[in-house]
Amino acid sequence: MEKYLINGGRKLSGKIKVESAKNSVLPILAASVLTDEEVVIENCPKIADVTSMLKILNSLGVKTRFDEDSLIINASGILEYTITETLSKELRSSVFMMGALISRFKKVKIAYPGGCDIGLRPIDIHIAALKSLGVSVTEKEGYVNCLAEKLTGREIYLDFPSVGATENVILASVMAKGKTEIKNAAREPEIVDLMKFLNSMGAKIYGGGTSTILIDGVESLSGSTFKPIGDRIEAGTYLIATAITGGEVEIKGIDVKNISALIHKLCDNTCKITIKNDIIYLKSGGKGKAFSFSTGPHPFFPTDLQAPATALLSVADGVSVVTENVFEMRYKHIPELIKMGADITVKGKTAIIKGVERLHGASVTSFDLRGGASLVVAGLNAEGVTEVTGIKHIERGYFNMPQKLNALGADIKRIN
Ligand code: UD1
């Protein structure tokens, strides 16, 4: 069984560069089917979720190839509009194919998407929005069938600022007739990045980063070469890993305002943080103090950093209270942290964490991507060896995590 063996207790130190953001790249890959012309994604991370998305594109007849770190995509030969259950279940982002294919070809049949098991992840907001644009949607035997004669822009109010639904509406409406206005849109930086990519193809989308997004439908889109933003969740994970080991690390490739919620918490703590352009330098000041936070849509504390932050707080001085407001089942890492000596009680959405002196090594299982990252973070602090299984979840979103951490002085072995 594939696993990581982490020999804990080493301070991280050195320099590291983050990959392009997974959550930018995945909708951008879906958006690449909106043109017959060549699209180049520079600095495309070779993570498992990208591989899964490429499998979906290839199954439709899209040609893709890597030229070093650049991914070259040509969607001129699409022949297929069905995304099978096997492919769709591999990742949540398969859902972006719904907006992209309906936009370009006015038809798509897709099995319900998979992804991390972190609670109910319905797609009702996506579907309601597509219907508003004129798409006829039927759901049968695990598949969503979408058909449209034409797509017509209009005002769409999202019941919740869902990241995926906002992106799907953008994809679906970019070539619709007239103007679409998304109210209560999500404001995540990756949505702004998707908009920049589409605008570089000739789209007219305004208001990124605010809760009202305006899309002025265009006739067609052209090819583009685009470099997505750096991965704020990867950067946040490595900042937390540095803090928990009492280390000193420079992280390059990240716009700090995209993770200011975490930075504020770490600055208020014992960490010294310096920012210069796209570089964040963190020097831990020793054992951290407890802090509390509630996750929420951007710019609130990102749910994707909740699990790594929980690991950090499990060895902080004092009691922290964490509230997970975005997903119902995002605490699967907590029983695993408890195996490592953490003192955490979960009551509904809230986790109460009493910091202990230090964690100890144990055999633990990663059940989802960010929960898995939190176990690696915990293992870096722990006394002795931590064995993390279920690493396929971690590798969906972190490229070469053991290699990157080992380059900073960690001792992690990947066993095949
Ligand atoms: C995206 C991110 C994921 C992140 C999450 C929240 C990508 C590829 N993934 O996921 O890393 O954790 O945003 O920041 O960008 N919901 C509904 N109905 C819907 C859609 C969503 O009830 O139709 C609910 C979800 O179940 C969840 C909440 O809304 O409880 C937030 O989901 P959403 O913002 O859509 O997250 P994703 O796009 O799936």
Short mmCIF file of C-alpha atoms and ligand atoms in Angstrom, two decimals:
data_model
loop_
_atom_site.label_atom_id
_atom_site.label_comp_id
_atom_site.label_asym_id
_atom_site.label_seq_id
_atom_site.Cartn_x
_atom_site.Cartn_y
_atom_site.Cartn_z
CA MET A 1 0.00 0.00 0.00
CA GLU A 2 1.32 3.45 -0.92
CA LYS A 3 2.12 5.55 2.11
CA TYR A 4 4.29 8.29 3.56
CA LEU A 5 6.62 7.60 6.47
CA ILE A 6 7.41 10.83 8.26
CA ASN A 7 10.21 11.03 10.76
CA GLY A 8 9.08 14.08 12.72
CA GLY A 9 10.82 16.77 14.71
CA ARG A 10 12.92 18.51 12.07
CA LYS A 11 12.72 22.27 11.63
CA LEU A 12 11.90 23.28 8.06
CA SER A 13 14.21 25.81 6.52
CA GLY A 14 14.95 27.06 3.03
CA LYS A 15 13.09 28.20 -0.06
CA ILE A 16 10.17 26.71 -1.91
CA LYS A 17 8.02 27.63 -4.90
CA VAL A 18 4.31 26.92 -5.15
CA GLU A 19 2.62 25.37 -8.17
CA SER A 20 -0.15 27.02 -10.13
CA ALA A 21 -3.42 26.86 -8.24
CA LYS A 22 -5.27 23.59 -8.65
CA ASN A 23 -8.57 25.41 -8.30
CA SER A 24 -7.66 27.80 -11.13
CA VAL A 25 -6.26 25.20 -13.46
CA LEU A 26 -9.22 22.78 -13.30
CA PRO A 27 -11.94 25.21 -14.48
CA ILE A 28 -9.46 26.67 -16.98
CA LEU A 29 -8.97 23.19 -18.46
CA ALA A 30 -12.74 22.91 -18.87
CA ALA A 31 -12.80 26.39 -20.44
CA SER A 32 -10.24 25.31 -23.03
CA VAL A 33 -13.01 23.50 -24.93
CA LEU A 34 -14.64 26.86 -25.66
CA THR A 35 -12.40 27.42 -28.69
CA ASP A 36 -11.16 25.51 -31.73
CA GLU A 37 -7.81 27.25 -31.39
CA GLU A 38 -4.82 26.14 -29.37
CA VAL A 39 -4.69 26.95 -25.67
CA VAL A 40 -1.46 26.86 -23.67
CA ILE A 41 -1.51 26.68 -19.88
CA GLU A 42 1.91 27.61 -18.57
CA ASN A 43 3.25 26.15 -15.35
CA CYS A 44 0.49 23.54 -15.24
CA PRO A 45 0.86 21.36 -12.12
CA LYS A 46 1.19 17.62 -12.76
CA ILE A 47 -1.15 16.65 -9.95
CA ALA A 48 -3.56 13.73 -10.08
CA ASP A 49 -6.64 15.98 -10.44
CA VAL A 50 -5.12 17.49 -13.60
CA THR A 51 -4.49 13.98 -14.94
CA SER A 52 -8.13 13.09 -14.23
CA MET A 53 -9.37 16.24 -15.98
CA LEU A 54 -7.15 15.48 -18.98
CA LYS A 55 -8.65 11.99 -19.14
CA ILE A 56 -12.07 13.62 -19.40
CA LEU A 57 -10.93 16.01 -22.14
CA ASN A 58 -9.23 13.18 -24.05
CA SER A 59 -12.35 11.02 -23.82
CA LEU A 60 -14.23 13.79 -25.66
CA GLY A 61 -11.65 13.96 -28.46
CA VAL A 62 -9.61 16.90 -27.13
CA LYS A 63 -5.88 16.64 -27.84
CA THR A 64 -3.57 17.48 -24.96
CA ARG A 65 0.17 17.26 -24.48
CA PHE A 66 2.78 18.59 -22.08
CA ASP A 67 5.76 20.54 -23.37
CA GLU A 68 7.83 20.63 -20.17
CA ASP A 69 5.57 22.52 -17.73
CA SER A 70 3.25 23.94 -20.38
CA LEU A 71 0.09 22.09 -21.24
CA ILE A 72 -1.04 22.44 -24.84
CA ILE A 73 -4.71 21.82 -25.57
CA ASN A 74 -6.55 21.61 -28.85
CA ALA A 75 -10.31 21.09 -28.69
CA SER A 76 -11.00 21.38 -32.42
CA GLY A 77 -11.81 17.68 -32.74
CA ILE A 78 -14.49 17.18 -30.08
CA LEU A 79 -16.76 14.28 -31.07
CA GLU A 80 -18.34 13.29 -27.79
CA TYR A 81 -20.58 15.09 -25.26
CA THR A 82 -20.99 12.42 -22.60
CA ILE A 83 -18.82 12.19 -19.50
CA THR A 84 -19.09 8.70 -18.08
CA GLU A 85 -19.52 7.83 -14.45
CA THR A 86 -16.00 6.39 -14.17
CA LEU A 87 -14.45 9.65 -15.34
CA SER A 88 -16.85 12.02 -13.63
CA LYS A 89 -16.48 10.34 -10.25
CA GLU A 90 -12.73 10.91 -10.21
CA LEU A 91 -13.07 14.57 -9.31
CA ARG A 92 -15.59 17.24 -8.40
CA SER A 93 -14.29 19.54 -11.13
CA SER A 94 -15.76 17.27 -13.81
CA VAL A 95 -18.86 19.41 -13.15
CA PHE A 96 -17.22 22.30 -15.04
CA MET A 97 -17.67 20.33 -18.25
CA MET A 98 -21.40 20.95 -17.86
CA GLY A 99 -21.04 24.72 -18.25
CA ALA A 100 -18.27 24.50 -20.84
CA LEU A 101 -19.91 21.98 -23.20
CA ILE A 102 -23.38 23.51 -23.00
CA SER A 103 -21.78 26.85 -23.81
CA ARG A 104 -20.03 25.65 -26.93
CA PHE A 105 -22.11 22.72 -28.20
CA LYS A 106 -25.50 23.23 -26.49
CA LYS A 107 -25.48 19.68 -25.22
CA VAL A 108 -23.83 17.60 -22.53
CA LYS A 109 -24.58 14.44 -20.57
CA ILE A 110 -22.59 14.02 -17.40
CA ALA A 111 -22.64 11.60 -14.49
CA TYR A 112 -22.82 13.24 -11.06
CA PRO A 113 -19.34 14.45 -10.08
CA GLY A 114 -17.17 12.82 -7.42
CA GLY A 115 -14.38 14.44 -5.41
CA CYS A 116 -13.48 14.55 -1.74
CA ASP A 117 -15.99 12.97 0.61
CA ILE A 118 -16.45 16.00 2.85
CA GLY A 119 -20.22 16.07 3.13
CA LEU A 120 -23.11 16.46 0.75
CA ARG A 121 -21.92 18.20 -2.37
CA PRO A 122 -25.08 18.74 -4.41
CA ILE A 123 -25.11 20.59 -7.72
CA ASP A 124 -28.58 22.10 -7.36
CA ILE A 125 -27.29 25.69 -7.56
CA HIS A 126 -25.41 24.88 -10.79
CA ILE A 127 -28.50 23.29 -12.32
CA ALA A 128 -30.91 26.06 -11.29
CA ALA A 129 -28.58 28.65 -12.84
CA LEU A 130 -28.22 26.73 -16.10
CA LYS A 131 -32.00 26.46 -16.34
CA SER A 132 -32.23 30.25 -15.96
CA LEU A 133 -29.99 30.61 -18.99
CA GLY A 134 -32.39 28.50 -21.07
CA VAL A 135 -30.91 25.03 -20.63
CA SER A 136 -33.32 22.12 -20.37
CA VAL A 137 -31.98 19.82 -17.65
CA THR A 138 -33.19 16.31 -16.91
CA GLU A 139 -31.71 14.00 -14.32
CA LYS A 140 -31.92 10.24 -14.89
CA GLU A 141 -30.03 7.19 -13.62
CA GLY A 142 -27.14 9.15 -12.15
CA TYR A 143 -26.71 11.37 -15.22
CA VAL A 144 -27.55 15.01 -15.82
CA ASN A 145 -28.66 15.69 -19.40
CA CYS A 146 -28.44 19.27 -20.60
CA LEU A 147 -29.76 20.56 -23.91
CA ALA A 148 -30.28 24.08 -25.17
CA GLU A 149 -31.39 25.63 -28.43
CA LYS A 150 -29.74 28.84 -27.40
CA LEU A 151 -28.46 30.37 -24.20
CA THR A 152 -29.83 33.75 -23.19
CA GLY A 153 -28.16 36.00 -20.64
CA ARG A 154 -30.16 37.14 -17.62
CA GLU A 155 -29.82 37.97 -13.94
CA ILE A 156 -29.00 34.96 -11.79
CA TYR A 157 -29.03 34.98 -8.01
CA LEU A 158 -27.03 32.19 -6.37
CA ASP A 159 -28.58 30.91 -3.12
CA PHE A 160 -25.04 30.45 -1.77
CA PRO A 161 -21.80 31.94 -3.19
CA SER A 162 -20.73 28.55 -4.50
CA VAL A 163 -17.31 28.61 -6.17
CA GLY A 164 -18.17 25.88 -8.67
CA ALA A 165 -21.61 27.26 -9.51
CA THR A 166 -20.19 30.76 -10.09
CA GLU A 167 -17.60 29.27 -12.46
CA ASN A 168 -20.15 27.11 -14.23
CA VAL A 169 -22.43 30.09 -14.86
CA ILE A 170 -19.48 32.07 -16.22
CA LEU A 171 -18.58 29.20 -18.55
CA ALA A 172 -22.17 28.71 -19.68
CA SER A 173 -22.93 32.39 -20.28
CA VAL A 174 -19.70 33.58 -21.87
CA MET A 175 -21.11 33.08 -25.39
CA ALA A 176 -24.80 33.46 -24.47
CA LYS A 177 -26.94 36.07 -26.17
CA GLY A 178 -26.96 39.30 -24.19
CA LYS A 179 -25.82 40.08 -20.68
CA THR A 180 -25.72 37.79 -17.66
CA GLU A 181 -25.43 39.20 -14.18
CA ILE A 182 -24.49 36.84 -11.34
CA LYS A 183 -25.62 38.12 -7.95
CA ASN A 184 -24.19 36.68 -4.73
CA ALA A 185 -21.27 35.33 -6.79
CA ALA A 186 -18.33 33.71 -5.02
CA ARG A 187 -15.25 35.97 -4.77
CA GLU A 188 -12.41 33.43 -4.67
CA PRO A 189 -9.20 34.51 -6.45
CA GLU A 190 -9.39 31.42 -8.66
CA ILE A 191 -12.67 32.74 -10.12
CA VAL A 192 -10.93 35.99 -10.99
CA ASP A 193 -8.21 33.91 -12.64
CA LEU A 194 -10.75 31.98 -14.73
CA MET A 195 -12.23 35.32 -15.81
CA LYS A 196 -8.79 36.64 -16.79
CA PHE A 197 -8.20 33.52 -18.84
CA LEU A 198 -11.55 33.82 -20.63
CA ASN A 199 -11.02 37.55 -21.21
CA SER A 200 -7.64 36.71 -22.75
CA MET A 201 -9.62 34.55 -25.21
CA GLY A 202 -11.89 37.47 -26.10
CA ALA A 203 -14.62 37.17 -23.48
CA LYS A 204 -16.16 40.21 -21.80
CA ILE A 205 -16.47 39.48 -18.11
CA TYR A 206 -16.39 42.14 -15.40
CA GLY A 207 -16.59 42.36 -11.63
CA GLY A 208 -14.26 39.51 -10.64
CA GLY A 209 -13.58 39.43 -6.91
CA THR A 210 -16.90 41.15 -6.14
CA SER A 211 -20.26 39.55 -5.48
CA THR A 212 -21.73 40.80 -8.77
CA ILE A 213 -20.22 39.45 -11.97
CA LEU A 214 -21.31 40.75 -15.35
CA ILE A 215 -20.85 38.69 -18.50
CA ASP A 216 -21.46 40.31 -21.85
CA GLY A 217 -21.89 37.36 -24.24
CA VAL A 218 -19.54 37.26 -27.25
CA GLU A 219 -19.89 35.34 -30.53
CA SER A 220 -16.77 33.19 -30.19
CA LEU A 221 -13.51 32.79 -28.31
CA SER A 222 -9.96 32.39 -29.59
CA GLY A 223 -6.88 30.56 -28.34
CA SER A 224 -4.68 31.91 -25.57
CA THR A 225 -1.48 31.37 -23.62
CA PHE A 226 -2.06 31.82 -19.90
CA LYS A 227 -0.22 31.38 -16.62
CA PRO A 228 -2.55 30.72 -13.68
CA ILE A 229 -2.00 32.23 -10.23
CA GLY A 230 0.02 30.47 -7.55
CA ASP A 231 -1.72 28.02 -5.26
CA ARG A 232 -2.70 29.85 -2.07
CA ILE A 233 -3.75 26.61 -0.36
CA GLU A 234 -0.42 24.94 -1.11
CA ALA A 235 1.37 28.09 0.15
CA GLY A 236 -0.81 28.14 3.27
CA THR A 237 -0.11 24.47 3.94
CA TYR A 238 3.66 25.04 3.77
CA LEU A 239 3.43 28.17 5.95
CA ILE A 240 1.60 26.11 8.56
CA ALA A 241 4.13 23.27 8.19
CA THR A 242 6.93 25.77 8.80
CA ALA A 243 5.19 27.22 11.85
CA ILE A 244 4.53 23.79 13.42
CA THR A 245 8.19 22.78 13.09
CA GLY A 246 9.54 26.07 14.49
CA GLY A 247 11.21 26.69 11.14
CA GLU A 248 12.06 29.50 8.76
CA VAL A 249 10.97 29.29 5.12
CA GLU A 250 10.61 31.53 2.08
CA ILE A 251 7.67 30.70 -0.20
CA LYS A 252 7.65 32.09 -3.73
CA GLY A 253 4.88 32.47 -6.27
CA ILE A 254 1.94 33.65 -4.21
CA ASP A 255 -0.11 36.82 -4.02
CA VAL A 256 -0.28 37.34 -0.27
CA LYS A 257 -3.64 39.09 -0.35
CA ASN A 258 -5.14 35.79 -1.45
CA ILE A 259 -4.36 34.20 1.92
CA SER A 260 -4.57 37.21 4.19
CA ALA A 261 -6.99 35.42 6.57
CA LEU A 262 -4.26 32.89 7.43
CA ILE A 263 -1.43 35.44 7.38
CA HIS A 264 -3.26 37.62 9.95
CA LYS A 265 -3.66 34.66 12.29
CA LEU A 266 0.01 33.68 11.97
CA CYS A 267 1.23 37.30 12.39
CA ASP A 268 -0.90 37.72 15.52
CA ASN A 269 0.84 34.61 16.76
CA THR A 270 4.53 34.06 17.39
CA CYS A 271 5.47 34.02 13.69
CA LYS A 272 7.37 36.81 12.00
CA ILE A 273 6.19 37.28 8.43
CA THR A 274 7.77 39.46 5.77
CA ILE A 275 6.33 39.97 2.32
CA LYS A 276 8.19 41.09 -0.77
CA ASN A 277 6.39 40.97 -4.11
CA ASP A 278 5.33 37.33 -4.59
CA ILE A 279 7.53 36.01 -1.76
CA ILE A 280 6.37 35.28 1.77
CA TYR A 281 9.02 34.69 4.41
CA LEU A 282 7.94 33.10 7.69
CA LYS A 283 10.12 32.68 10.75
CA SER A 284 8.51 30.83 13.60
CA GLY A 285 8.98 32.31 17.06
CA GLY A 286 8.70 28.93 18.75
CA LYS A 287 5.59 27.37 20.21
CA GLY A 288 2.50 29.09 18.81
CA LYS A 289 -0.46 30.46 20.73
CA ALA A 290 -4.00 29.14 20.36
CA PHE A 291 -6.27 31.03 17.95
CA SER A 292 -9.84 30.61 16.83
CA PHE A 293 -11.39 30.95 13.40
CA SER A 294 -14.52 30.21 11.38
CA THR A 295 -14.31 29.12 7.76
CA GLY A 296 -16.38 30.85 5.10
CA PRO A 297 -16.44 31.91 1.46
CA HIS A 298 -13.54 34.18 0.43
CA PRO A 299 -12.28 36.45 1.97
CA PHE A 300 -13.06 34.53 5.16
CA PHE A 301 -10.74 31.81 6.42
CA PRO A 302 -10.60 29.19 3.64
CA THR A 303 -12.17 25.84 4.42
CA ASP A 304 -9.30 24.23 2.49
CA LEU A 305 -6.86 25.39 5.19
CA GLN A 306 -9.04 24.36 8.11
CA ALA A 307 -7.51 20.88 8.42
CA PRO A 308 -3.83 21.95 8.24
CA ALA A 309 -4.57 24.79 10.70
CA THR A 310 -6.25 22.32 13.07
CA ALA A 311 -3.03 20.29 13.13
CA LEU A 312 -1.06 23.44 13.99
CA LEU A 313 -3.48 24.36 16.80
CA SER A 314 -3.29 20.88 18.28
CA VAL A 315 0.17 21.83 19.62
CA ALA A 316 -0.51 25.52 20.33
CA ASP A 317 -0.48 27.04 23.77
CA GLY A 318 -4.10 27.23 25.00
CA VAL A 319 -7.56 26.39 23.67
CA SER A 320 -8.69 27.14 20.11
CA VAL A 321 -12.21 27.02 18.71
CA VAL A 322 -12.62 26.20 15.03
CA THR A 323 -15.96 26.42 13.21
CA GLU A 324 -16.37 24.75 9.81
CA ASN A 325 -19.16 26.58 8.01
CA VAL A 326 -18.67 25.45 4.41
CA PHE A 327 -18.78 21.62 4.42
CA GLU A 328 -20.57 19.34 6.88
CA MET A 329 -18.05 16.52 7.07
CA ARG A 330 -14.70 18.18 6.99
CA TYR A 331 -13.42 16.82 10.29
CA LYS A 332 -12.39 13.33 9.21
CA HIS A 333 -8.77 14.14 10.01
CA ILE A 334 -9.58 14.80 13.66
CA PRO A 335 -9.86 11.19 14.90
CA GLU A 336 -6.52 10.64 13.12
CA LEU A 337 -4.94 13.63 14.89
CA ILE A 338 -6.29 12.25 18.16
CA LYS A 339 -4.41 8.99 17.44
CA MET A 340 -1.30 11.17 17.34
CA GLY A 341 -2.03 12.60 20.79
CA ALA A 342 -4.15 15.66 19.93
CA ASP A 343 -6.86 16.72 22.38
CA ILE A 344 -9.80 17.73 20.19
CA THR A 345 -13.54 17.53 20.77
CA VAL A 346 -15.97 18.00 17.89
CA LYS A 347 -19.50 19.26 18.53
CA GLY A 348 -21.40 19.73 15.29
CA LYS A 349 -19.62 22.37 13.24
CA THR A 350 -17.21 23.23 16.02
CA ALA A 351 -13.91 21.69 17.05
CA ILE A 352 -12.46 22.59 20.43
CA ILE A 353 -8.73 22.07 20.45
CA LYS A 354 -6.72 21.98 23.65
CA GLY A 355 -3.10 22.33 22.66
CA VAL A 356 -0.77 19.55 23.82
CA GLU A 357 2.99 19.78 24.25
CA ARG A 358 3.79 17.66 21.21
CA LEU A 359 2.20 15.02 18.96
CA HIS A 360 3.57 11.50 18.61
CA GLY A 361 3.90 9.25 15.58
CA ALA A 362 1.04 6.85 14.73
CA SER A 363 -0.50 5.02 11.77
CA VAL A 364 -3.11 7.36 10.34
CA THR A 365 -5.27 7.48 7.23
CA SER A 366 -5.96 10.34 4.89
CA PHE A 367 -9.63 10.37 3.86
CA ASP A 368 -9.57 13.54 1.79
CA LEU A 369 -7.10 15.95 0.22
CA ARG A 370 -6.72 18.67 2.84
CA GLY A 371 -7.32 16.31 5.75
CA GLY A 372 -4.40 14.27 4.40
CA ALA A 373 -2.22 17.39 4.25
CA SER A 374 -3.02 18.06 7.91
CA LEU A 375 -1.70 14.61 8.83
CA VAL A 376 1.57 15.34 7.04
CA VAL A 377 1.79 18.67 8.91
CA ALA A 378 1.13 16.85 12.18
CA GLY A 379 3.73 14.20 11.31
CA LEU A 380 6.37 16.89 10.84
CA ASN A 381 5.86 17.92 14.47
CA ALA A 382 5.40 14.45 15.95
CA GLU A 383 7.95 12.56 17.96
CA GLY A 384 8.79 9.33 16.15
CA VAL A 385 7.45 8.00 12.88
CA THR A 386 4.03 8.79 11.43
CA GLU A 387 2.66 6.48 8.76
CA VAL A 388 0.12 8.15 6.49
CA THR A 389 -1.92 5.90 4.19
CA GLY A 390 -4.59 7.06 1.72
CA ILE A 391 -2.01 9.35 0.13
CA LYS A 392 -3.77 9.24 -3.25
CA HIS A 393 -6.03 11.93 -1.80
CA ILE A 394 -3.06 14.14 -0.96
CA GLU A 395 -1.51 13.65 -4.38
CA ARG A 396 -4.71 14.81 -6.07
CA GLY A 397 -3.76 18.35 -5.12
CA TYR A 398 -0.14 18.56 -3.92
CA PHE A 399 2.64 18.04 -6.45
CA ASN A 400 5.68 16.24 -5.02
CA MET A 401 4.83 17.10 -1.43
CA PRO A 402 7.46 14.76 0.12
CA GLN A 403 10.19 16.02 -2.25
CA LYS A 404 9.33 19.65 -1.55
CA LEU A 405 9.28 19.18 2.23
CA ASN A 406 12.45 17.05 2.16
CA ALA A 407 14.20 19.89 0.30
CA LEU A 408 13.36 22.01 3.37
CA GLY A 409 14.90 19.48 5.73
CA ALA A 410 11.96 17.16 6.46
CA ASP A 411 12.38 13.38 6.46
CA ILE A 412 9.50 11.86 4.48
CA LYS A 413 9.72 8.61 2.55
CA ARG A 414 7.11 7.64 -0.01
CA ILE A 415 6.67 3.86 0.07
CA ASN A 416 5.07 2.30 -3.03
C1 UD1 B 1 -14.49 24.70 -4.41
C2 UD1 B 1 -13.06 24.26 -4.34
C3 UD1 B 1 -12.79 23.55 -3.03
C4 UD1 B 1 -13.20 24.43 -1.87
C5 UD1 B 1 -14.61 24.95 -2.03
C6 UD1 B 1 -15.01 25.98 -1.00
C7 UD1 B 1 -12.51 23.91 -6.66
C8 UD1 B 1 -12.15 22.95 -7.74
N1 UD1 B 1 -12.80 23.38 -5.47
O1 UD1 B 1 -15.31 23.53 -4.34
O2 UD1 B 1 -11.38 23.29 -2.96
O3 UD1 B 1 -13.14 23.68 -0.67
O4 UD1 B 1 -14.77 25.57 -3.33
O5 UD1 B 1 -14.12 27.05 -1.00
O6 UD1 B 1 -12.48 25.10 -6.87
N2 UD1 B 1 -23.34 23.64 -2.58
C9 UD1 B 1 -24.68 23.29 -2.69
N3 UD1 B 1 -25.21 23.22 -3.96
C10 UD1 B 1 -24.47 23.48 -5.08
C11 UD1 B 1 -23.11 23.84 -4.94
C12 UD1 B 1 -22.57 23.91 -3.67
O7 UD1 B 1 -25.37 23.04 -1.71
O8 UD1 B 1 -25.02 23.41 -6.19
C13 UD1 B 1 -22.74 23.68 -1.21
C14 UD1 B 1 -21.67 22.61 -1.03
O9 UD1 B 1 -22.24 21.37 -0.68
C15 UD1 B 1 -20.82 23.20 0.06
C16 UD1 B 1 -20.89 24.70 -0.23
O10 UD1 B 1 -22.03 24.89 -1.06
O11 UD1 B 1 -21.37 22.92 1.32
C17 UD1 B 1 -19.66 25.25 -0.92
O12 UD1 B 1 -19.44 24.56 -2.12
P1 UD1 B 1 -18.74 25.23 -3.39
O13 UD1 B 1 -18.35 26.64 -3.08
O14 UD1 B 1 -19.60 24.97 -4.55
O15 UD1 B 1 -17.44 24.35 -3.47
P2 UD1 B 1 -16.84 23.60 -4.73
O16 UD1 B 1 -16.99 24.47 -5.94
O17 UD1 B 1 -17.34 22.21 -4.77
#
